[in-house]
């Protein structure tokens, strides 16, 4: 590349020992767990292993003692005033074909009946990195999830309770947990239900299915000041404990010049966080598993053993205002303790 200057980054991911790397005919000795940046003449521009080991003490302080939360529950049935488009089909449709990946969510709905009372196993063919929350007549029955990034076809199963001879409304909320990075050029990613649906041995794949791409709260933008005024909020946050599709909202003040600001998602399960109408990303409080292997999730942070691998979610300082900031949480799985959510600031001691 004539006239161009190149920079090359070389990594040593081994956390225990140094490594001799043969690069362009020269041996480069790399410190354990380090990165070296070289120019096109193999001159070292930067070596992270030469940086001094500086220990910085800090603490996370709440920006306010107690946030004043309110809650709104996502509708589970399709209503006449529902602004979401509904697609009808004689069988369940693949999710991304309808959402176009503009939303992680899609509702599957249909009526069902059975001659058997009591717990029955609902099974659905699906891809990996998917979650399903199942409702019967608007009441949450259970959930299934596969957090792995594999693209293989799986079978999700959730036990539900039905009454023999009665006509029940089945509502299934499908949640995409991310697109698999290994999709080839000759294939495409899939989400949601991609095959048969069975109730024990009864095949209910064929029937009158309706599909709602996206949540009502997303379409109405309840995470914005304008959208928030379009729905009726409740101050009784406990009514939404462990409920899927719960939207929590509050306001807070924070001076970003005093340090980075985070949402501490302790008390939540899985969903999205919005600040002043902007989506700061997904959260999922999965507990770290412990082992002696190098690939252990909590290898570098043993204090996280048995605890969520991440519970703090950074808010970009440019997204904060000098006055009230609108914080909205969309909980898709069901929050066990939503009143524990807090906004904290990192202070160097």
mmCIF file of N, CA and C in Angstrom, residues 22-27 42:
data_model
loop_
_atom_site.group_PDB
_atom_site.id
_atom_site.type_symbol
_atom_site.label_atom_id
_atom_site.label_comp_id
_atom_site.label_asym_id
_atom_site.label_seq_id
_atom_site.Cartn_x
_atom_site.Cartn_y
_atom_site.Cartn_z
ATOM 1 N N UNK A 22 7.200 -14.599 16.758
ATOM 2 C CA UNK A 22 7.985 -14.343 15.554
ATOM 3 C C UNK A 22 7.148 -13.512 14.613
ATOM 4 N N UNK A 23 7.590 -12.272 14.378
ATOM 5 C CA UNK A 23 6.815 -11.334 13.565
ATOM 6 C C UNK A 23 7.738 -10.643 12.570
ATOM 7 N N UNK A 24 7.473 -10.880 11.282
ATOM 8 C CA UNK A 24 8.301 -10.296 10.210
ATOM 9 C C UNK A 24 9.775 -10.626 10.410
ATOM 10 N N UNK A 25 10.042 -11.849 10.858
ATOM 11 C CA UNK A 25 11.421 -12.291 11.030
ATOM 12 C C UNK A 25 12.080 -11.834 12.319
ATOM 13 N N UNK A 26 11.367 -11.121 13.172
ATOM 14 C CA UNK A 26 11.911 -10.653 14.446
ATOM 15 C C UNK A 26 11.146 -11.291 15.599
ATOM 16 N N UNK A 27 11.887 -11.584 16.669
ATOM 17 C CA UNK A 27 11.244 -12.100 17.869
ATOM 18 C C UNK A 27 10.779 -10.945 18.749
ATOM 19 N N UNK A 42 8.016 -2.273 12.060
ATOM 20 C CA UNK A 42 8.107 -3.168 13.223
ATOM 21 C C UNK A 42 8.624 -2.466 14.467
#
